[in-house]
Coordinates of C-alpha atoms in Angstrom, one line a residue:
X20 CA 89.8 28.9 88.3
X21 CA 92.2 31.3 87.1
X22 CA 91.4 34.5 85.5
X23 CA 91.5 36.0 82.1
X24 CA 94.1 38.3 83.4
X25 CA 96.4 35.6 84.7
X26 CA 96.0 33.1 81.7
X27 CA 96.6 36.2 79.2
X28 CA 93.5 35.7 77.3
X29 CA 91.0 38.1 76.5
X30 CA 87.8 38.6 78.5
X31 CA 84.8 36.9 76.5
X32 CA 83.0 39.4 74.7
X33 CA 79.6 40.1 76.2
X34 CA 76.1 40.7 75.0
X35 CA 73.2 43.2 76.2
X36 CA 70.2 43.3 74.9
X37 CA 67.6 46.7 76.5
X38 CA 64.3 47.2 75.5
X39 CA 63.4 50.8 75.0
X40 CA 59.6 51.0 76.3
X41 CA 57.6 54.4 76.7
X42 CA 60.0 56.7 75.0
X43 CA 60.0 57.3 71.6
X44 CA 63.4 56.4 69.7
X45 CA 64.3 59.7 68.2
X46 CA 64.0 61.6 70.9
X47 CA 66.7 59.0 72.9
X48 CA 68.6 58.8 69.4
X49 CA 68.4 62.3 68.3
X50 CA 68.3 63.2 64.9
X51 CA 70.1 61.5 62.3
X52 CA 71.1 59.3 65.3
X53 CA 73.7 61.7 66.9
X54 CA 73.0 61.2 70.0
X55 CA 73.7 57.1 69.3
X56 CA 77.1 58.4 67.8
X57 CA 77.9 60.3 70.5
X58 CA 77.4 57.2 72.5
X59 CA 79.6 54.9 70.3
X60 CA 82.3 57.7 70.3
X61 CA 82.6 57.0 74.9
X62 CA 82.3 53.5 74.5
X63 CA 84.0 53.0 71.2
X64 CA 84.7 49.0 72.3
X65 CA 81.1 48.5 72.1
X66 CA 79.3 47.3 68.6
X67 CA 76.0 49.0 69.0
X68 CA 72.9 47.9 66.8
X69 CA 69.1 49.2 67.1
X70 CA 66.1 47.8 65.6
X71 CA 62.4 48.8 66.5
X72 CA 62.6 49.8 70.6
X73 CA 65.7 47.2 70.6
X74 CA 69.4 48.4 71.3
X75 CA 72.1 45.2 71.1
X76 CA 75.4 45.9 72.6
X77 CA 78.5 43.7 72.1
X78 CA 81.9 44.0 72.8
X79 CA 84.5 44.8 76.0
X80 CA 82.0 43.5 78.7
X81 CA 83.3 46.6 81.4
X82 CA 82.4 48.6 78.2
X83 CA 79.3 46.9 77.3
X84 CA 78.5 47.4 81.5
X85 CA 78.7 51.2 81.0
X86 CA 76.9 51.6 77.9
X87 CA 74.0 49.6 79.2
X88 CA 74.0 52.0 82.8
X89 CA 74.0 55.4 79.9
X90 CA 71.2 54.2 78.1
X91 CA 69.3 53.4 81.1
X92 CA 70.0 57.5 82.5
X93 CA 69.2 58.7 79.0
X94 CA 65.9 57.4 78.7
X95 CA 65.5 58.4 82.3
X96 CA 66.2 62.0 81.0
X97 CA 63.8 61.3 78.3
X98 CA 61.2 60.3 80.4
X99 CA 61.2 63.2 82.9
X100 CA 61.3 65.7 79.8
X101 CA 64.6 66.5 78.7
X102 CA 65.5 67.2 75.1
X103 CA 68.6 65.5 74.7
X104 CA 71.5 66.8 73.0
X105 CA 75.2 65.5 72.8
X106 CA 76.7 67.4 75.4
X107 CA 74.0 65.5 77.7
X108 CA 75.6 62.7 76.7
X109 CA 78.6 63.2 77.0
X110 CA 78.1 64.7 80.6
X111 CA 76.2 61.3 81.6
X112 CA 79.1 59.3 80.3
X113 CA 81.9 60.9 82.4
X114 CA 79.4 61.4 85.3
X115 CA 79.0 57.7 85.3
X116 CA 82.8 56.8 84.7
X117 CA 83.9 58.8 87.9
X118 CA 81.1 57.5 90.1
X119 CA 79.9 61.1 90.9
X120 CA 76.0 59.8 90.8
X121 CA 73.0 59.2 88.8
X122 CA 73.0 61.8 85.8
X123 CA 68.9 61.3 86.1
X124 CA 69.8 62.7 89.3
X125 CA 72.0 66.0 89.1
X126 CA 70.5 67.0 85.4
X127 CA 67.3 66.3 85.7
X128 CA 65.5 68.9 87.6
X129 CA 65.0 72.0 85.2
X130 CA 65.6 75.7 86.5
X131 CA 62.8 77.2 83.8
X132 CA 60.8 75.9 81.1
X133 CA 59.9 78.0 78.4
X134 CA 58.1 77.7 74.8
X135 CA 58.7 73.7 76.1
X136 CA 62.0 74.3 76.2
X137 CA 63.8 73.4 80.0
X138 CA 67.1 75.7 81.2
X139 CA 69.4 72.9 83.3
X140 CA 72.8 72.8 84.6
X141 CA 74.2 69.8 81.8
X142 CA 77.3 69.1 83.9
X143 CA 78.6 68.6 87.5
X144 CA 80.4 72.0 87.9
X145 CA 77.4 73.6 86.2
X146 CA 75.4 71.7 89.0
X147 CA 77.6 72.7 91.6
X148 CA 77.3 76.7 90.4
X149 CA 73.8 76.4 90.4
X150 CA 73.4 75.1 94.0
X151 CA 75.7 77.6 95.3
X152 CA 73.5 80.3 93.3
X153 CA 70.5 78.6 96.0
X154 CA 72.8 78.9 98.9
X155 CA 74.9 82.2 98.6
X156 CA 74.0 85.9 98.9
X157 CA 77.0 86.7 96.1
X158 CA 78.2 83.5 93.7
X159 CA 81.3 84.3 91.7
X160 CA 81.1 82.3 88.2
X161 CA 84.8 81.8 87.0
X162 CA 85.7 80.5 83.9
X163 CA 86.1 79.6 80.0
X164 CA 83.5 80.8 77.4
X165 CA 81.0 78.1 76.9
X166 CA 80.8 76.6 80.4
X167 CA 77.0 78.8 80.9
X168 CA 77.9 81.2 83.6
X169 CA 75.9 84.0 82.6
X170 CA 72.9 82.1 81.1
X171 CA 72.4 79.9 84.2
X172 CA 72.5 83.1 86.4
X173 CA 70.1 84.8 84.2
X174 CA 67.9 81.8 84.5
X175 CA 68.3 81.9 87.9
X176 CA 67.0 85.3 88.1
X177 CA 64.3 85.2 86.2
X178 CA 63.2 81.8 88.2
X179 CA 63.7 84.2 91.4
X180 CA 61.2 86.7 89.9
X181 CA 58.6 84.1 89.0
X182 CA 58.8 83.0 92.6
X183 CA 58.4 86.1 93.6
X184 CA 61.5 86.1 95.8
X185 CA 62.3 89.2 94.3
X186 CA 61.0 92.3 92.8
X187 CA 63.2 93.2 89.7
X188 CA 66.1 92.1 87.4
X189 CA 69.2 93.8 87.2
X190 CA 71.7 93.0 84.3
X191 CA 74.7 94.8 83.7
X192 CA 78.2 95.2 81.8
X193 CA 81.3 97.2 81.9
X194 CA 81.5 98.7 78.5
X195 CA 84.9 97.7 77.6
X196 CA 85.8 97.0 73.7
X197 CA 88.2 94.7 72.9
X198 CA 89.9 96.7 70.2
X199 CA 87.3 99.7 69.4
X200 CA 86.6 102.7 70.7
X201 CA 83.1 103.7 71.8
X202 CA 84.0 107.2 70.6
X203 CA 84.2 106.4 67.4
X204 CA 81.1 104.5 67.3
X205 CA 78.2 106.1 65.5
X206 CA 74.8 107.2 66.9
X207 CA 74.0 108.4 70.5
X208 CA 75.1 107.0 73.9
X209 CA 72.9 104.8 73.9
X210 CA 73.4 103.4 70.1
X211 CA 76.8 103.3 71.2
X212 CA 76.2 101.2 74.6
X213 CA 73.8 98.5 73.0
X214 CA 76.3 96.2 71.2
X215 CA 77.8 95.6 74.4
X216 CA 74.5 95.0 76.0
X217 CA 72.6 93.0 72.9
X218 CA 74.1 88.9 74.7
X219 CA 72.1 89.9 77.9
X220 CA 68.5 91.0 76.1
X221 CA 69.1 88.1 73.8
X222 CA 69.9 85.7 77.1
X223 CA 66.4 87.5 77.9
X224 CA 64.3 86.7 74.9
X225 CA 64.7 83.0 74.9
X226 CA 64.2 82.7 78.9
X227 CA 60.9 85.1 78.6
X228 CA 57.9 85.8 76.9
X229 CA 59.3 88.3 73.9
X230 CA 56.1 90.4 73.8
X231 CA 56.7 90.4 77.8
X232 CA 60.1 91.5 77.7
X233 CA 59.5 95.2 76.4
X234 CA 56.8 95.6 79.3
X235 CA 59.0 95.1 81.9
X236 CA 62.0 96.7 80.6
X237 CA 59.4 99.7 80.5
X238 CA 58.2 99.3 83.9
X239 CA 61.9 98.7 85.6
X240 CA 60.9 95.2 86.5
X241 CA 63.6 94.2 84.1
X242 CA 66.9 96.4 83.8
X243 CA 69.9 96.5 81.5
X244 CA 72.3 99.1 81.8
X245 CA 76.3 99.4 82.0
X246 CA 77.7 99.4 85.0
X247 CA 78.7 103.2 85.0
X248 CA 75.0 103.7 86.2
X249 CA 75.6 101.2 89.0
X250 CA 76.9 104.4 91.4
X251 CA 75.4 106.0 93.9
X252 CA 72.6 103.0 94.0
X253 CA 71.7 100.4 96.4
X254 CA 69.6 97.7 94.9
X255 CA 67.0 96.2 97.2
X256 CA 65.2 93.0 96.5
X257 CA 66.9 92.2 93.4
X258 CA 68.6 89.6 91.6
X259 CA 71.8 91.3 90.3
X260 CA 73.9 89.8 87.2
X261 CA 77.4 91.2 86.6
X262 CA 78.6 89.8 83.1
X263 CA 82.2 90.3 81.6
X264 CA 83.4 91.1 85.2
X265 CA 87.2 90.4 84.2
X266 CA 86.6 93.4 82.4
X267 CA 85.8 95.7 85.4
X268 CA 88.4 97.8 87.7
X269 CA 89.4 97.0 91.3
X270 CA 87.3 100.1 91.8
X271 CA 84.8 99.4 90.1
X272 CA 83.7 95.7 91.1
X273 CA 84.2 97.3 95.0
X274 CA 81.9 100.3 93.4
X275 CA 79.4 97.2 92.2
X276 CA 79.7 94.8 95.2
X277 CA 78.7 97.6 97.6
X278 CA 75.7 98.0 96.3
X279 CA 74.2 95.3 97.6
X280 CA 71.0 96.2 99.3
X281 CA 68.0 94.2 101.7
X282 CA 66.7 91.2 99.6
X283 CA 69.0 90.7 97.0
X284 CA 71.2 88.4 95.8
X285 CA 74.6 88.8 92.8
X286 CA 76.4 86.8 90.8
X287 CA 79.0 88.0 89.2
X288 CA 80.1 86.1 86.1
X289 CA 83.7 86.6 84.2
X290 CA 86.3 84.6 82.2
X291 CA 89.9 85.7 83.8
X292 CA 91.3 84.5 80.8
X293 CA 90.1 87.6 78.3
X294 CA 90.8 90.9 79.7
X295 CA 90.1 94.0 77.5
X296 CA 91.3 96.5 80.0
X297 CA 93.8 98.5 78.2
X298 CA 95.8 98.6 81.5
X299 CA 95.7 98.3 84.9
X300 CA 94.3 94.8 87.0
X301 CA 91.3 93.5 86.5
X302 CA 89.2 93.6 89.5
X303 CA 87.3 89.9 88.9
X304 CA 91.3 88.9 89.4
X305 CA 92.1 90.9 92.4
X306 CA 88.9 90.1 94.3
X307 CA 89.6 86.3 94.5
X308 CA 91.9 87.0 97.0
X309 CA 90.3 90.0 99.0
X310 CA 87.0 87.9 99.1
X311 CA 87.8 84.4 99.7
X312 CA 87.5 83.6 103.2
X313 CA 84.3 85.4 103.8
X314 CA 81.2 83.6 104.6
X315 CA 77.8 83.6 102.3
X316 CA 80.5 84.7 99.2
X317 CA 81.0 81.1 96.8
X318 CA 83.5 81.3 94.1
X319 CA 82.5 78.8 91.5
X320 CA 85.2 77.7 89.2
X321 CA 84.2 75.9 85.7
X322 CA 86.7 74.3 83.2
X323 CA 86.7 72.8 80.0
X324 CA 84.8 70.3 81.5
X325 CA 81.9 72.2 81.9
X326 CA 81.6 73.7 78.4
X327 CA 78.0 72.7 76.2
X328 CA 78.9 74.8 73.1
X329 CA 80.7 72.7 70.2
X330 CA 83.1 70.2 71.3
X331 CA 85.9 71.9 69.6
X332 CA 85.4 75.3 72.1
X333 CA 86.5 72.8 74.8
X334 CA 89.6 71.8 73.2
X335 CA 90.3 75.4 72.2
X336 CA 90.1 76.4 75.6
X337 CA 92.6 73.5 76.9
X338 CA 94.9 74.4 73.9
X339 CA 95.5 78.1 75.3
X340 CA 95.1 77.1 78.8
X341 CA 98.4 74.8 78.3
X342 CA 100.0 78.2 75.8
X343 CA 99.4 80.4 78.6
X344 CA 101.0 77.6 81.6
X345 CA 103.9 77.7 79.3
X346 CA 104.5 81.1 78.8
X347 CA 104.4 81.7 82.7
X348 CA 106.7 79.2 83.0
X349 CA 108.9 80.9 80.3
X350 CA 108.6 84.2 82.2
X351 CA 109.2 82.6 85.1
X352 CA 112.5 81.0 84.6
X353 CA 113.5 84.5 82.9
X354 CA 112.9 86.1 86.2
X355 CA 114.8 83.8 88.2
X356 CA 117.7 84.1 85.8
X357 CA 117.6 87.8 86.3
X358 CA 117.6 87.3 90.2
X359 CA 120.9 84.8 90.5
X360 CA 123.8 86.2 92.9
X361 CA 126.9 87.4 90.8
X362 CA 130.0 86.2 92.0
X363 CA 131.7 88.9 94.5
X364 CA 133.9 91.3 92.9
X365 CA 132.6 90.4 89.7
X366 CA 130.3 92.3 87.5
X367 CA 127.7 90.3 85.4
X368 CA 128.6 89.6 82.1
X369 CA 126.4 92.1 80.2
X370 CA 127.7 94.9 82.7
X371 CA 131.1 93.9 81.9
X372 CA 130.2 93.9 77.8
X373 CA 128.6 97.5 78.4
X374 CA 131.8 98.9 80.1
X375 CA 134.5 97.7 77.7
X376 CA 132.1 99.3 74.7
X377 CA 132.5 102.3 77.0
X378 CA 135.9 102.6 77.3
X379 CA 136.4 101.5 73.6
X380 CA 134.3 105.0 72.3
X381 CA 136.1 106.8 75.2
X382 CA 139.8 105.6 73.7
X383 CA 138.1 106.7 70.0
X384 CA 136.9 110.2 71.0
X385 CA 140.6 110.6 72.7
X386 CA 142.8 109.4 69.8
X387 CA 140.0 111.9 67.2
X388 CA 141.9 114.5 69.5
X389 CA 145.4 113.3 68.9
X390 CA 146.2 110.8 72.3
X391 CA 145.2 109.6 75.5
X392 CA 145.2 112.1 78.3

C-alpha cells in the first residue's frame, strides 16, 4: 500500500495519552507551567493538554513520538530528584533529537547536593567537561559566558574535598579590570582586590555551608587569592581553579601551570572571546597550541549549546560569534589585497599617486623661486 509520502497526503494525526504516576505535576510542569511551555515551544506540532496526572498529545505523529520519549526522561529526572528547570528541558529535547542517549542517563547523577539543592552538568558538553575533570590531572574549560565552566569546577573541587581526595581549595584570578584601574580604587589592597574576587566566594556560598565558609577560609582549607600570589608556590594535594584565564599572560599561565605539585589536580577556566589585557597575548590563547598534544592535559570546548543562563545569553553569544567570523574575514581579504604581486616595472597605484603629489610640491617650491632648475 502506498505511502503518505507517495500519495501526497498528510500523515494521520496521532494520539498519546501518558499517565503521570508517583510524581507530583508541578514539579514535572514547573511553575505556572513553564516547563510544559518549554515543551510546546520543541515540539510546537504537538497540541498538548493536561488534566489530573493525564498529559494528551496530538498532532505530527514523529512529533507526538518525541514528545511522548521527553516526558518519559523528565519524569525520570523527577523521580531521581532533579528540580527541573527549562534549560533541562531544552537539553533533553535536543539530547533526544540527535540520538546522543538517555538524558535520565548523562544528567542525572548530581556532583553535590546542598540545602536540597543538586549541582549537575545540564548539557552534553557540560557532561563531557565534567568527565574529563574525573579523568585529567589539568582540564582546560573554554568558552562563552553562561556555559558553567567555573561553577562546575568549583563544584568539582569542593566534591574532591568532601571525599577527601584532597586537602585544600585553591581559587584564584588575575586581577585584570576591563576598563578601571585598581589604582584608582579606594581602600587597601585588599579592598581593592575583592571585586574581582567576590563571583568565586559567592560560587562558594551556595555550594557550602555559609557559616562553614569563614572557618575554612581562616584555617587555609579554603583559599582565594589573585594569582600574583601564585609565585614561588607549589600546591600539593589541592584542587586548583584558575577563573578568567583569557585574562592572564603567556607568563603568567606558565608561572600558574608550574605550580602544580603531588596530589593535585587544575582546571583552568576562561572565555577567549573577552580579553581585558590592555596589550600583549593572552596566555589561555597561546597555550592551546603549546599544550595540545600532551597526555593527562583535556581542553574542553563549550558553545552556545551549552549555556543554562537565559535563553537570550545563547543567542547573544552566536550573534557576536558570527560579528567576530566576519570581521576576520574582512581583515582577512584586506591582508591578501595588501599582499598581491604588482605588475613588473610598475609601481602600485597609491605609490604612483604619492610621487606625482611629490613632484607637483617640488615644481611649486621651484616656480615660488622663479623656474625650474
Amino acid at each position: 500500500m502506498p505511502d503518505s509520502e507517495e500519495t501526497g497526503r498528510q500523515p494521520s494525526p496521532a494520539h498519546e495519552a501518558i499517565t503521570i504516576d508517583g510524581v507530583a505535576m508541578v514539579r514535572l510542569l514547573g511553575p505556572q507551567d513553564r516547563l510544559l511551555t518549554t515543551l510546546e515551544r520543541e515540539y510546537p506540532d504537538v497540541r498538548l493538554h493536561v488534566r489530573g496526572n493525564e498529559i494528551t498529545l496530538d498532532g505530527d505523529p514523529s512529533q507526538v513520538a518525541g514528545a511522548r520519549r521527553l516526558v518519559s526522561e523528565l519524569v525520570r529526572l523527577v523521580q531521581e530528584g532533579v528540580d527541573l528547570d527549562p534549560s533541562d528541558v531544552a537539553s533533553s529535547a535536543r539530547v533526544l533529537n540527535r540520538g546522543e542517549g538517555s538524558p535520565a542517563d548523562l544528567f542525572g547523577q548530581a556532583i553535590i547536593t546542598t540545602r536540597g539543592r543538586s549541582i549537575r552538568p545540564k548539557t552534553l558538553g557540560q557532561k563531557a567537561y565534567v568527565d574529563a575533570i574525573d579523568l585529567n590531572t589539568i582540564v582546560f574549560g573554554i568558552g562563552p559566558a553562561g556555559t558553567g565552566k567555573t561553577y562546575l569546577a568549583m563544584a568539582k573541587a569542593v566534591q574532591a574535598l568532601q571525599r577527601k581526595e584532597v586537602d585544600r581549595i585553591i581559587l584564584t584570578r588575575p586581577a585584570v579590570e576591563a576598563g578601571e584601574r585598581l589604582g584608582f580604587l579606594p581602600g587597601t589592597l585588599t579592598d581593592k582586590i575583592d571585586p574581582y574576587l567576590r563571583p568565586l566566594y559567592d560560587a562558594l556560598n551556595e555550594m557550602m555551608d555559609p557559616e562553614l565558609v569563614p572557618k575554612l577560609l581562616a584555617t587555609g582549607t579554603v583559599e582565594v587569592a589573585p594569582l600574583a600570589y601564585m609565585r614561588g608556590r607549589t600546591l600539593n594535594d589541592s584542587f586548583v581553579v584558575l577563573d578568567e584565564a583569557q585574562n592572564t599572560t603567556p607568563e603568567q599561565m606558565k608561572m600558574f601551570l608550574t605550580r602544580l605539585g603531588f596530589g593535585s589536580r587544575m582546571v583552568v577556566t576562561g572565555d577567549i572571546t573577552q580579553v581585558d589585557l590592555p596589550t600583549g597575548a593572552s596566555g589561555l590563547q597561546l597555550v592551546t597550541k603549546i599544550l595540545g598534544d600532551i597526555d593527562d592535559i583535556h581542553f574542553a570546548r563549550l558553545t552556545s549549546d551549552d549555556v543554562v543562563r537565559h535563553t537570550l545569553v545563547g543567542r547573544i553569544v552566536d550573534a557576536y560569534t558570527k560579528y567576530d567570523a566576519g570581521q576576520q574575514a574582512q581583515r582577512f581579504e584586506r591582508e591578501q589585497g595588501m599582499r598581491e604581486p604588482q605588475h613588473p616595472g610598475r609601481q602600485p597605484r597609491d605609490r604612483q599617486q604619492r610621487g606625482g603629489q611629490q613632484r607637483d610640491r617640488q615644481y611649486n617650491r621651484d616656480d615660488s623661486r622663479g623656474g625650474h632648475r
